[in-house]
Tab-separated table of C-alpha atoms in Angstrom:
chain	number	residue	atom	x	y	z
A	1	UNK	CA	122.802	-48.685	-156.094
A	2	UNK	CA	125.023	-46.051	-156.839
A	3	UNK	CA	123.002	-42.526	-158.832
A	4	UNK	CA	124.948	-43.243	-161.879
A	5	UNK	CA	123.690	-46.957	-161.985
A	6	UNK	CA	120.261	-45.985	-161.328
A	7	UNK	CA	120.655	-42.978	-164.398
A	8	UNK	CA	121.760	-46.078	-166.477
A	9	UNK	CA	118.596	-47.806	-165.961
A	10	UNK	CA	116.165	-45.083	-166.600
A	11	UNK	CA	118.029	-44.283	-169.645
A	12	UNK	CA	117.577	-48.040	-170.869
A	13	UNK	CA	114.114	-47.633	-169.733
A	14	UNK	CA	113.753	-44.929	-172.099
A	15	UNK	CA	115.588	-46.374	-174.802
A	16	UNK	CA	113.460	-46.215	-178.003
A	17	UNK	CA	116.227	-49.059	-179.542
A	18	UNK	CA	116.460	-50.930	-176.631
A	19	UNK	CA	114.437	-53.931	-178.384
A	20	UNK	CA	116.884	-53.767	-181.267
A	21	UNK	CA	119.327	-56.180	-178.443
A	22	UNK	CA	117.580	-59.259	-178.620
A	23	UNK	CA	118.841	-59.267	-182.544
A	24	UNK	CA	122.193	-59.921	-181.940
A	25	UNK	CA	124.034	-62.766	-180.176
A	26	UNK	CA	125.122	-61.322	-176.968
A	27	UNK	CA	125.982	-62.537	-173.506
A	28	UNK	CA	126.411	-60.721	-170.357
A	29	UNK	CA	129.954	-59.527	-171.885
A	30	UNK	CA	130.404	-55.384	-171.908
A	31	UNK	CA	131.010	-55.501	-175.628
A	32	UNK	CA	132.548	-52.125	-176.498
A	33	UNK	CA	134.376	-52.904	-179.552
A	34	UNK	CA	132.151	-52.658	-182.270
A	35	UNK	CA	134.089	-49.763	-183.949
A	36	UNK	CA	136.504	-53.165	-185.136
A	37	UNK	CA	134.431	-56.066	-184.822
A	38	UNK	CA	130.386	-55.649	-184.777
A	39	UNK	CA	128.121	-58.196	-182.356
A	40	UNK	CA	127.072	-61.086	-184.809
A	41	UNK	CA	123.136	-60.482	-185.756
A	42	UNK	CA	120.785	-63.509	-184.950
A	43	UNK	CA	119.569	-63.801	-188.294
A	44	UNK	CA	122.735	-64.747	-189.777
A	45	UNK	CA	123.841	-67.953	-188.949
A	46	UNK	CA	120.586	-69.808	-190.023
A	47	UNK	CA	121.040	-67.529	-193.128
A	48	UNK	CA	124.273	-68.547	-193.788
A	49	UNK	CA	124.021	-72.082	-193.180
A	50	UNK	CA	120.572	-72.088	-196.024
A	51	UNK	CA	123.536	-70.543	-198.744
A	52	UNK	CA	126.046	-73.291	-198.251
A	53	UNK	CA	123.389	-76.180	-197.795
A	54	UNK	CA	120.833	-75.485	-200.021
A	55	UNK	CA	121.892	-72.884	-202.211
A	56	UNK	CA	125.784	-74.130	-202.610
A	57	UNK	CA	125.066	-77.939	-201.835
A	58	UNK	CA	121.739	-78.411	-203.758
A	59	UNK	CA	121.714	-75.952	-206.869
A	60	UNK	CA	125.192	-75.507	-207.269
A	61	UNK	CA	125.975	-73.510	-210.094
A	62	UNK	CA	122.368	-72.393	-210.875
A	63	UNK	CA	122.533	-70.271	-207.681
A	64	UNK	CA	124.398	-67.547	-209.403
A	65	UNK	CA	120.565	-66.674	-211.053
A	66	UNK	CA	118.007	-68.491	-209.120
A	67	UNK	CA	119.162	-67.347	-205.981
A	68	UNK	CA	120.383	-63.719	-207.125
A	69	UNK	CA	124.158	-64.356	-206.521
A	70	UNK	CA	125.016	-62.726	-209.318
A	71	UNK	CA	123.410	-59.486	-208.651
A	72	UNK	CA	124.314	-59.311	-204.889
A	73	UNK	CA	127.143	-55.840	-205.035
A	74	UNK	CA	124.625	-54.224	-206.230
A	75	UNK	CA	121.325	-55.087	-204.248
A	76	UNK	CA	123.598	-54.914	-200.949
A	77	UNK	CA	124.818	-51.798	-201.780
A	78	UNK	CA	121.419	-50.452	-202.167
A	79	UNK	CA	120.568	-51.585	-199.147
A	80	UNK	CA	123.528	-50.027	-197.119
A	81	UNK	CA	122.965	-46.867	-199.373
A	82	UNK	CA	119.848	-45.366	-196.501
A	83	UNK	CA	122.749	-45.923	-194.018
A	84	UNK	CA	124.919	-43.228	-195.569
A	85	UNK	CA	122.638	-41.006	-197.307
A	86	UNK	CA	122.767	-42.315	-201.254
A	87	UNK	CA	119.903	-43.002	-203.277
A	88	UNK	CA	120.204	-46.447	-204.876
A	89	UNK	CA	122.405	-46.900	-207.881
A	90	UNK	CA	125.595	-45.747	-206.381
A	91	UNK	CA	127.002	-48.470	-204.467
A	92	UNK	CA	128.527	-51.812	-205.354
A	93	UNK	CA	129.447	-54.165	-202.533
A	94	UNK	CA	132.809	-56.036	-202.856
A	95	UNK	CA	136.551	-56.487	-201.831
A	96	UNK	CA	138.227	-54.771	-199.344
A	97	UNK	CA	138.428	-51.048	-198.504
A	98	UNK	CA	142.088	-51.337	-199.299
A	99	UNK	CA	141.058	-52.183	-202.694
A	100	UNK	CA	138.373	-49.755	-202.815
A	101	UNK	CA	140.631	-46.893	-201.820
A	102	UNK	CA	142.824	-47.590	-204.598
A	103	UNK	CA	139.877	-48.071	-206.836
A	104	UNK	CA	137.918	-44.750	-206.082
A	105	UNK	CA	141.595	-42.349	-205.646
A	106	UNK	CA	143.286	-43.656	-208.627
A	107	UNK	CA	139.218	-42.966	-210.493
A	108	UNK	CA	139.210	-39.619	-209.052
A	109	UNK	CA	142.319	-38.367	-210.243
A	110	UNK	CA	141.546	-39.942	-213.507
A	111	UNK	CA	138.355	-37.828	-213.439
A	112	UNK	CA	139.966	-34.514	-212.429
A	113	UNK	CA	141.454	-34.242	-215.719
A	114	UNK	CA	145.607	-34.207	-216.477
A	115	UNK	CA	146.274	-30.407	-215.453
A	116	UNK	CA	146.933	-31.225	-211.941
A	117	UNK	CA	149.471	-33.296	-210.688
A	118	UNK	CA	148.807	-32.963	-206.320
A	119	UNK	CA	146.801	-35.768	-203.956
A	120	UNK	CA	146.063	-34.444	-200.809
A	121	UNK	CA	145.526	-37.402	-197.884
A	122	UNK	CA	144.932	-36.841	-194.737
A	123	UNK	CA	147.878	-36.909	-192.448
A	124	UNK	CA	146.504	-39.023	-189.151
A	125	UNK	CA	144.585	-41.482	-191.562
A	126	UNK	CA	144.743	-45.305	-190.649
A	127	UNK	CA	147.394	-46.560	-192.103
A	128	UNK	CA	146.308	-48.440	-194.981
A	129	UNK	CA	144.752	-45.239	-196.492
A	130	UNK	CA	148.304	-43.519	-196.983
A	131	UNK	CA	149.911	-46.623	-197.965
A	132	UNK	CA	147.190	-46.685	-200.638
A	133	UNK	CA	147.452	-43.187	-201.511
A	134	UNK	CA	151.210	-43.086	-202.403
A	135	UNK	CA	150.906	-46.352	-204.307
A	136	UNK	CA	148.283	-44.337	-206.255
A	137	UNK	CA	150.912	-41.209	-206.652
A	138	UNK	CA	153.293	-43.129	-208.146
A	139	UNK	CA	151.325	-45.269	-210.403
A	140	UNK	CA	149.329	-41.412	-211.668
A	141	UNK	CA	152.446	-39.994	-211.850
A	142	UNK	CA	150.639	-37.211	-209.300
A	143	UNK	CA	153.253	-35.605	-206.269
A	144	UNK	CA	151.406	-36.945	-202.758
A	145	UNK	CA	151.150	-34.433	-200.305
A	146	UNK	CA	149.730	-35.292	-196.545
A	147	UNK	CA	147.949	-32.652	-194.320
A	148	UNK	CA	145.637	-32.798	-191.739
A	149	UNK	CA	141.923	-32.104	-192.400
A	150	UNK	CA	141.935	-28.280	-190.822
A	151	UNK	CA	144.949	-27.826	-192.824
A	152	UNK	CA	142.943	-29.316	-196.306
A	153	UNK	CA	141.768	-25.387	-197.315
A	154	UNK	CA	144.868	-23.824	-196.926
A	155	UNK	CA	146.406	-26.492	-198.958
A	156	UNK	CA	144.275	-26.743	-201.612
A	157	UNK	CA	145.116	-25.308	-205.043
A	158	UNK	CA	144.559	-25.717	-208.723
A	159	UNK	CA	147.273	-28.226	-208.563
A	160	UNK	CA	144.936	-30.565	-206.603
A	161	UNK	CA	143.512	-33.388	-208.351
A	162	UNK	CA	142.113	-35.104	-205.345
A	163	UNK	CA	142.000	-35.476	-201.341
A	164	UNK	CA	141.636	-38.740	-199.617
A	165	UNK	CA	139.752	-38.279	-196.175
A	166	UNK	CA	138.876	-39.959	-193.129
A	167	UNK	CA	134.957	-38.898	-191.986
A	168	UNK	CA	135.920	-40.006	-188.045
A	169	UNK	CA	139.475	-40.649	-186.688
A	170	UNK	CA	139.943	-44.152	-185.808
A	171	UNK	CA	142.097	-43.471	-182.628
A	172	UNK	CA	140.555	-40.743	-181.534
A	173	UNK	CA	137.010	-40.669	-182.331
A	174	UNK	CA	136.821	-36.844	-183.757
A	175	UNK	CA	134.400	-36.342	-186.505
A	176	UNK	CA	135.520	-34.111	-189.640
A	177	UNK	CA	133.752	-31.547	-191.277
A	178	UNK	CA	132.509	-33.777	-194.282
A	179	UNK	CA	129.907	-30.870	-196.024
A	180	UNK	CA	132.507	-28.278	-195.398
A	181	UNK	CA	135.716	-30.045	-196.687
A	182	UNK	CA	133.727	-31.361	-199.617
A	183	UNK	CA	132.651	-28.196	-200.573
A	184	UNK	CA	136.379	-26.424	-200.451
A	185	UNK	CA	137.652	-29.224	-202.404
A	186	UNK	CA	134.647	-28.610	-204.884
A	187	UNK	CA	135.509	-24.777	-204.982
A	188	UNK	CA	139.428	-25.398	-205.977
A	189	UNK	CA	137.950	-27.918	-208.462
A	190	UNK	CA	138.812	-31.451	-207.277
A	191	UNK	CA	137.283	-34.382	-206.039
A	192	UNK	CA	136.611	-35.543	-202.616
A	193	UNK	CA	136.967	-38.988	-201.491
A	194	UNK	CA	135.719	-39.879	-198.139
A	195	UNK	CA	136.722	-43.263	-196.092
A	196	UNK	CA	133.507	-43.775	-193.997
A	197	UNK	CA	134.546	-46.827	-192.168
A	198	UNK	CA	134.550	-45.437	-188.568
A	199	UNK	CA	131.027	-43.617	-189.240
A	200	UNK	CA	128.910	-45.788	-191.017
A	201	UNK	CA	126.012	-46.782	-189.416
A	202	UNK	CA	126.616	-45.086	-186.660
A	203	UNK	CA	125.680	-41.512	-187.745
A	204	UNK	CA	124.607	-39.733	-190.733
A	205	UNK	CA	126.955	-39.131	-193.567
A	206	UNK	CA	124.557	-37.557	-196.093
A	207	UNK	CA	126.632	-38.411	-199.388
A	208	UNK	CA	124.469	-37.208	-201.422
A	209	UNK	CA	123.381	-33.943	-199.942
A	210	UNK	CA	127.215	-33.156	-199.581
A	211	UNK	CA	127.899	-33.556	-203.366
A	212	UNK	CA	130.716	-36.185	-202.155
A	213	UNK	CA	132.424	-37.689	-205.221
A	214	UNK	CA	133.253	-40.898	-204.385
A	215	UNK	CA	133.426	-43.134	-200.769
A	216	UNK	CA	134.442	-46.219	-199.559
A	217	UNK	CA	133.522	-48.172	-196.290
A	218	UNK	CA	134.235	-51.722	-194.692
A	219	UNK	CA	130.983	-53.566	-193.015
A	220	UNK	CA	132.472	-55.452	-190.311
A	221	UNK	CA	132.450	-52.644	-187.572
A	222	UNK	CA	128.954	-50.689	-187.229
A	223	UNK	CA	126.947	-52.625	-189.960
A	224	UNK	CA	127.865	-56.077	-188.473
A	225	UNK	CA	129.107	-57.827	-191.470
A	226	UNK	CA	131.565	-60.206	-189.687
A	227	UNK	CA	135.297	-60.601	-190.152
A	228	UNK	CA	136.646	-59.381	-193.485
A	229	UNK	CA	133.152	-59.200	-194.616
A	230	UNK	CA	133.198	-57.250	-198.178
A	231	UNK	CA	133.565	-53.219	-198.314
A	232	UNK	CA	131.699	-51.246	-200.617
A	233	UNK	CA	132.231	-48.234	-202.978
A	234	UNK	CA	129.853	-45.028	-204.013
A	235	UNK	CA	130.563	-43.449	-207.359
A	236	UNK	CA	128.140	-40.303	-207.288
A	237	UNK	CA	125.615	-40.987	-210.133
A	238	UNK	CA	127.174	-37.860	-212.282
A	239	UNK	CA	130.184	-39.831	-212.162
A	240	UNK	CA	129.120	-43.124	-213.302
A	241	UNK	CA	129.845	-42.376	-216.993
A	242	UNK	CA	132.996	-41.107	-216.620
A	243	UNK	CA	134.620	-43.412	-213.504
A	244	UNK	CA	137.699	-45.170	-214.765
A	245	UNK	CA	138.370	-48.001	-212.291
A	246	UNK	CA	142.254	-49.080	-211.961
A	247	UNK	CA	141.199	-52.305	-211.826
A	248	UNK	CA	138.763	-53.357	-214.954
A	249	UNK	CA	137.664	-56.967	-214.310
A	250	UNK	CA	135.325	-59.435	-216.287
A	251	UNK	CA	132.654	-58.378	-213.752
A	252	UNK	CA	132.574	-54.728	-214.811
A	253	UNK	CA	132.248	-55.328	-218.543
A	254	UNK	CA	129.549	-54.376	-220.134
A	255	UNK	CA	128.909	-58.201	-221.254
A	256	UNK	CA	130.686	-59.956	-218.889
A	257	UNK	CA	130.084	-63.328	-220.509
A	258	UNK	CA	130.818	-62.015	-223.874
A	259	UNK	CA	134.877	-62.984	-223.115
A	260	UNK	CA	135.732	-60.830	-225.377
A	261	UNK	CA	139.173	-59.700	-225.367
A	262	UNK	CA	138.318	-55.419	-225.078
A	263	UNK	CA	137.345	-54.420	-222.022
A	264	UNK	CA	133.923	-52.160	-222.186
A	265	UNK	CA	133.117	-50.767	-218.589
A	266	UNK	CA	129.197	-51.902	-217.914
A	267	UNK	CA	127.293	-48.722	-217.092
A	268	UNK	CA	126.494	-47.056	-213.006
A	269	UNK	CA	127.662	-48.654	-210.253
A	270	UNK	CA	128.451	-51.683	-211.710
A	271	UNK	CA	132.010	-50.392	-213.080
A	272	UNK	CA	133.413	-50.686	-209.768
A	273	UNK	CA	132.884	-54.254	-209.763
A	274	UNK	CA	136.066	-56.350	-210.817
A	275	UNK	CA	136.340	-60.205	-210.355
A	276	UNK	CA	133.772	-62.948	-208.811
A	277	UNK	CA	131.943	-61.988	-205.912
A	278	UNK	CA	132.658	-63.346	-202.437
A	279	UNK	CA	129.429	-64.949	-201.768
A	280	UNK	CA	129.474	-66.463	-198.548
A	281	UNK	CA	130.467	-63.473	-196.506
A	282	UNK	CA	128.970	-61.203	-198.794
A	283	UNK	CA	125.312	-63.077	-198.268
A	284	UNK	CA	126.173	-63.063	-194.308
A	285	UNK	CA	126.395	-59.441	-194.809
A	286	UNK	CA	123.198	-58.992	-196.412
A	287	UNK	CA	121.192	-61.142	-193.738
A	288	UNK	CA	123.365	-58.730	-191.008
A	289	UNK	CA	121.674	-55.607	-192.813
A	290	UNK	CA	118.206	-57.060	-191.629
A	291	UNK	CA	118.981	-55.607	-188.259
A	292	UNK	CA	118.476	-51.863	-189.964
A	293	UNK	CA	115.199	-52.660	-191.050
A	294	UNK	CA	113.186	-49.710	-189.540
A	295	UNK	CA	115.948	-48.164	-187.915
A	296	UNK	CA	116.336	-44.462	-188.592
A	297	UNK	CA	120.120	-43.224	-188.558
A	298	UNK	CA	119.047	-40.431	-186.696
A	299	UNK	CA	117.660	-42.207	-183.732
A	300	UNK	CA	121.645	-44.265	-183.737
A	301	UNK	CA	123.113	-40.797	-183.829
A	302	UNK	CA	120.448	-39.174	-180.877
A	303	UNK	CA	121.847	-43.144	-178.513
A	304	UNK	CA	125.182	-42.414	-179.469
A	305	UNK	CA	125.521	-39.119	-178.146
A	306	UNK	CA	123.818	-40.262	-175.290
A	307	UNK	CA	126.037	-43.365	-174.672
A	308	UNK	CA	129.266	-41.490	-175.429
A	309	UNK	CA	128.058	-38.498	-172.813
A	310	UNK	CA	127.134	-40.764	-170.174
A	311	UNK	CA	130.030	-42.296	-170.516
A	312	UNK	CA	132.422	-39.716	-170.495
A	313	UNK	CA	130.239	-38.475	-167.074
A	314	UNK	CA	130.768	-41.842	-165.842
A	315	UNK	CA	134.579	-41.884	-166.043
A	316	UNK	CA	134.541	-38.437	-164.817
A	317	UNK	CA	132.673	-39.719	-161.550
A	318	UNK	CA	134.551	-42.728	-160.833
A	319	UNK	CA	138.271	-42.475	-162.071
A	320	UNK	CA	140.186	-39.847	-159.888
A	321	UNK	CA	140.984	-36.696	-161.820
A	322	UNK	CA	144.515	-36.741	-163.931
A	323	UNK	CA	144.603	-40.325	-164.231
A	324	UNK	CA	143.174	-40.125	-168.228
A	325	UNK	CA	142.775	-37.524	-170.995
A	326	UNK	CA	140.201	-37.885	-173.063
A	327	UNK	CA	141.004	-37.989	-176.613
A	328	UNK	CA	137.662	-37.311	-178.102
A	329	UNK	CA	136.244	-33.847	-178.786
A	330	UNK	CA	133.800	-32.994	-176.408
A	331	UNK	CA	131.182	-30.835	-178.631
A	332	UNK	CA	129.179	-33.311	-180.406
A	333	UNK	CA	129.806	-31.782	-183.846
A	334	UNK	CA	132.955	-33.126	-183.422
A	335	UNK	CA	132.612	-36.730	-182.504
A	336	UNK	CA	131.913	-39.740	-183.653
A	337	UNK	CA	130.717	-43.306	-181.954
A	338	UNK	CA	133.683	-44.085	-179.805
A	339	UNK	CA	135.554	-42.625	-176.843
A	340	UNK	CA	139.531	-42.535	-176.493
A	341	UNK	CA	140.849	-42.151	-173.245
A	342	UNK	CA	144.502	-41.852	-172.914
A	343	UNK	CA	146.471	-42.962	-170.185
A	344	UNK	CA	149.245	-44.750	-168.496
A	345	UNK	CA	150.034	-48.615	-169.062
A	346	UNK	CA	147.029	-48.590	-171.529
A	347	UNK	CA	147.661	-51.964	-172.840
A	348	UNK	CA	147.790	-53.703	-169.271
A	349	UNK	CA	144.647	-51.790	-168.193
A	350	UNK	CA	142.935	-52.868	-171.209
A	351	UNK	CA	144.248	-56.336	-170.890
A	352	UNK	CA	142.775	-56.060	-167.295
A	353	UNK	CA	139.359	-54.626	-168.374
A	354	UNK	CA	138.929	-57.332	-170.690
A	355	UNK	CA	139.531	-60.371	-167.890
A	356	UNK	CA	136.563	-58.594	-166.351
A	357	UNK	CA	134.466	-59.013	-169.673
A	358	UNK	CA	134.844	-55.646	-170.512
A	359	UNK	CA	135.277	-55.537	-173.635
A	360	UNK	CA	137.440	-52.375	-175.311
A	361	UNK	CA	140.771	-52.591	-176.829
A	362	UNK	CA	143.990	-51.139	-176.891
A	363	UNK	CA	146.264	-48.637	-179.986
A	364	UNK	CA	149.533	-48.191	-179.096
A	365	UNK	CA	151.209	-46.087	-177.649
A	366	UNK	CA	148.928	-45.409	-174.948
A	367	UNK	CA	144.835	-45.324	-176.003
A	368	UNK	CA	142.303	-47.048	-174.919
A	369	UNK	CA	139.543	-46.989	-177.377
A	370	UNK	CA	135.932	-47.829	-176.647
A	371	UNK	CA	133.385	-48.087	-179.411
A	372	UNK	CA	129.370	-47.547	-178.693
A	373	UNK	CA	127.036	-49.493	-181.138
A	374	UNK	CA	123.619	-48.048	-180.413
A	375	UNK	CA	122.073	-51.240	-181.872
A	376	UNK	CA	122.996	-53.107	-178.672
A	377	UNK	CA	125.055	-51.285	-176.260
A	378	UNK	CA	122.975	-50.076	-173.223
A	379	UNK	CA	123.842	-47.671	-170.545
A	380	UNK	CA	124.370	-50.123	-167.669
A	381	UNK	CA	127.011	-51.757	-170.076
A	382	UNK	CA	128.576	-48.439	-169.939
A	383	UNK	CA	128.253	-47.587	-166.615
A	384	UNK	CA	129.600	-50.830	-165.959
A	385	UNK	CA	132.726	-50.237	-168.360
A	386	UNK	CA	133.292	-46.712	-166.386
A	387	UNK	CA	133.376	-48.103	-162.845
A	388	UNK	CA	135.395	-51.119	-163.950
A	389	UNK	CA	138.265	-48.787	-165.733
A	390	UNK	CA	138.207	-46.571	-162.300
A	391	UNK	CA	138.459	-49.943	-159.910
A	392	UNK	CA	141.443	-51.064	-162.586
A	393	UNK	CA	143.454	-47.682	-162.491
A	394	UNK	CA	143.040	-46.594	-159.064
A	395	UNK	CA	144.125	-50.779	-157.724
């Protein structure tokens, strides 16, 4: 047994959420791809299959009291509110983060008042985000202007309305400054909106300690939701009165059976509802949350330093020197749950890695990305992963 293999078992050995494993349905597969995907929980299937038999196929309609359908956005989000530092009241589970992005930047800049006509979004968001964000430009009638997050200061006037931010990178795993940003957007007089989908659940995000305005986040990766399961959206309680969602639906009205024909947004966190729920996955989700029961975000964030060091020590032990760069910031104020390594013929390696059953993926041009969910990755999975990538790249 090699040192780094026996290292990898006394850390297990010492693991304080080691027994958190036997929760989820795993096999013998390195699963390192829970920054997309998260490990299905154990409790969910038998939870599942209760709402469409019983629920569904025996009360029917009458589930939408007598089994608390109807108040599920906001009883999940209070239960995902621990996970990212909210007190209850804040969050509303539903639709996609797409959605929500549009729903919380359009709301902001409706908040900051008409005297300033800039957006700032970050620059190496995913995607979506700045697709979202110049959608929202147009339809405010606000100029979009992208920047990176160490350039947000600098670039910050009273012309800004709002910034748009990612809390971790999703290719490369660094971890921005969410109290500092926050606060220079507060000092220029704006809002911040934070997209926490790479960092939920797997470290602390302290919304409300920061004074962030409003936040969105998808479920599927670190909370375990499953695929496409519902993303959720915090309107700081201050807010609440004031938030103007984009999209008013029959579910945010104040009497949402009333039908009546003027929309009057229901009070809190319920105004960022806006049509019918989407019960099955959004039940799934809640029985995935069970998993977090007794889990303290600070223990995650104390494994997944640990995983992400030992593995970086791993690869720097068995993969010969040059052959990767390491994407991810090495001080740990600067990273989040996930290492990318960046190297030649990424996509074949990766393609290679994951014949072997280990399990990362791939982001083009040339990044392989591996994500460590403290819930149920252990060390020999990521020793493992390291000596398997060093067999691959050195064949």
């Amino acid at each position: 047994m090699s040192e780094f293999a026996f290292k990898a078992r006394e850390l297990d050995a010492g693991d304080e959420l080691a027994a958190r494993r036997a929760e989820f349905v795993l096999d013998e597969v390195v699963y390192l791809d829970g920054n997309s995907l998260g490990a299905l929980p154990a409790s969910v299937p038998g939870r599942v299959e209760d709402v469409v038999r019983r629920q569904w196929g025996e009360l029917r309609i009458r589930s939408w009291e007598e089994s608390g359908w109807w108040t599920a956005p906001e009883r999940i989000g209070d239960r995902i509110a621990p996970l990212v530092g909210a007190r209850a009241g804040q969050i509303v589970v539903g639709d996609s983060t797409s959605v929500n992005v549009f729903k919380a930047l359009v709301g902001a800049v409706r908040l900051a008042g008409e005297g300033r006509d800039e957006i700032l979004v970050d620059a190496t968001t995913f995607p979506t985000d700045g697709y979202i964000a110049e959608s929202a430009a147009r339809l405010t009638g606000r100029t979009l202007r992208p920047v990176t997050p160490a350039q947000v200061p600098s670039a910050l006037s009273d012309r800004t309305a709002a910034v748009l931010l990612n809390h971790v990178d999703y290719r490369t795993g660094r971890r921005h400054d969410l109290p500092g940003l926050t606060s220079a957007v507060h000092a220029a007089g704006a809002l911040a909106v934070w997209d926490l989908c790479h960092s939920a659940g797997a470290l602390p995000v302290g919304l409300d300690e920061h004074g962030v305005d409003l936040a969105v986040g998808c479920t599927y990766k670190y909370l375990n939701g499953g695929p496409g399961s519902p993303a959720y959206l915090y309107v700081r309680r201050d807010h609440q009165d004031r938030f103007d969602s984009p999209l008013p639906g029959w579910n945010s009205h104040a009497e949402p059976f009333g039908m009546r024909t003027e929309y009057a947004p229901a009070q809190g966190a319920l105004r960022g509802r806006v049509g019918t729920p989407d019960i099955l996955s959004m039940l799934a989700l809640e029985a995935a949350l069970d998993v977090w029961d007794g889990v303290s975000i600070e223990a995650v964030r104390t494994k997944s330093l640990a995983l992400t060091d030992f593995f970086l020590e791993c690869v720097a032990e068995y993969v010969p020197q040059g052959l990767v760069e390491s994407l991810t910031p090495s001080a740990h104020e600067h990273r989040g749950s996930q290492v990318a390594l960046r190297c030649d013929n990424a996509g074949e390696i990766m393609k290679q890695l994951i014949a072997q059953d280990i399990v990362g993926d791939f982001r083009h041009p040339d990044v392989l990305r591996f994500g460590f969910t403290p819930l149920y990755v252990r060390f020999t999975d990521v020793e493992r992963a390291a000596r398997a990538l060093g067999e691959v790249i050195t064949a």
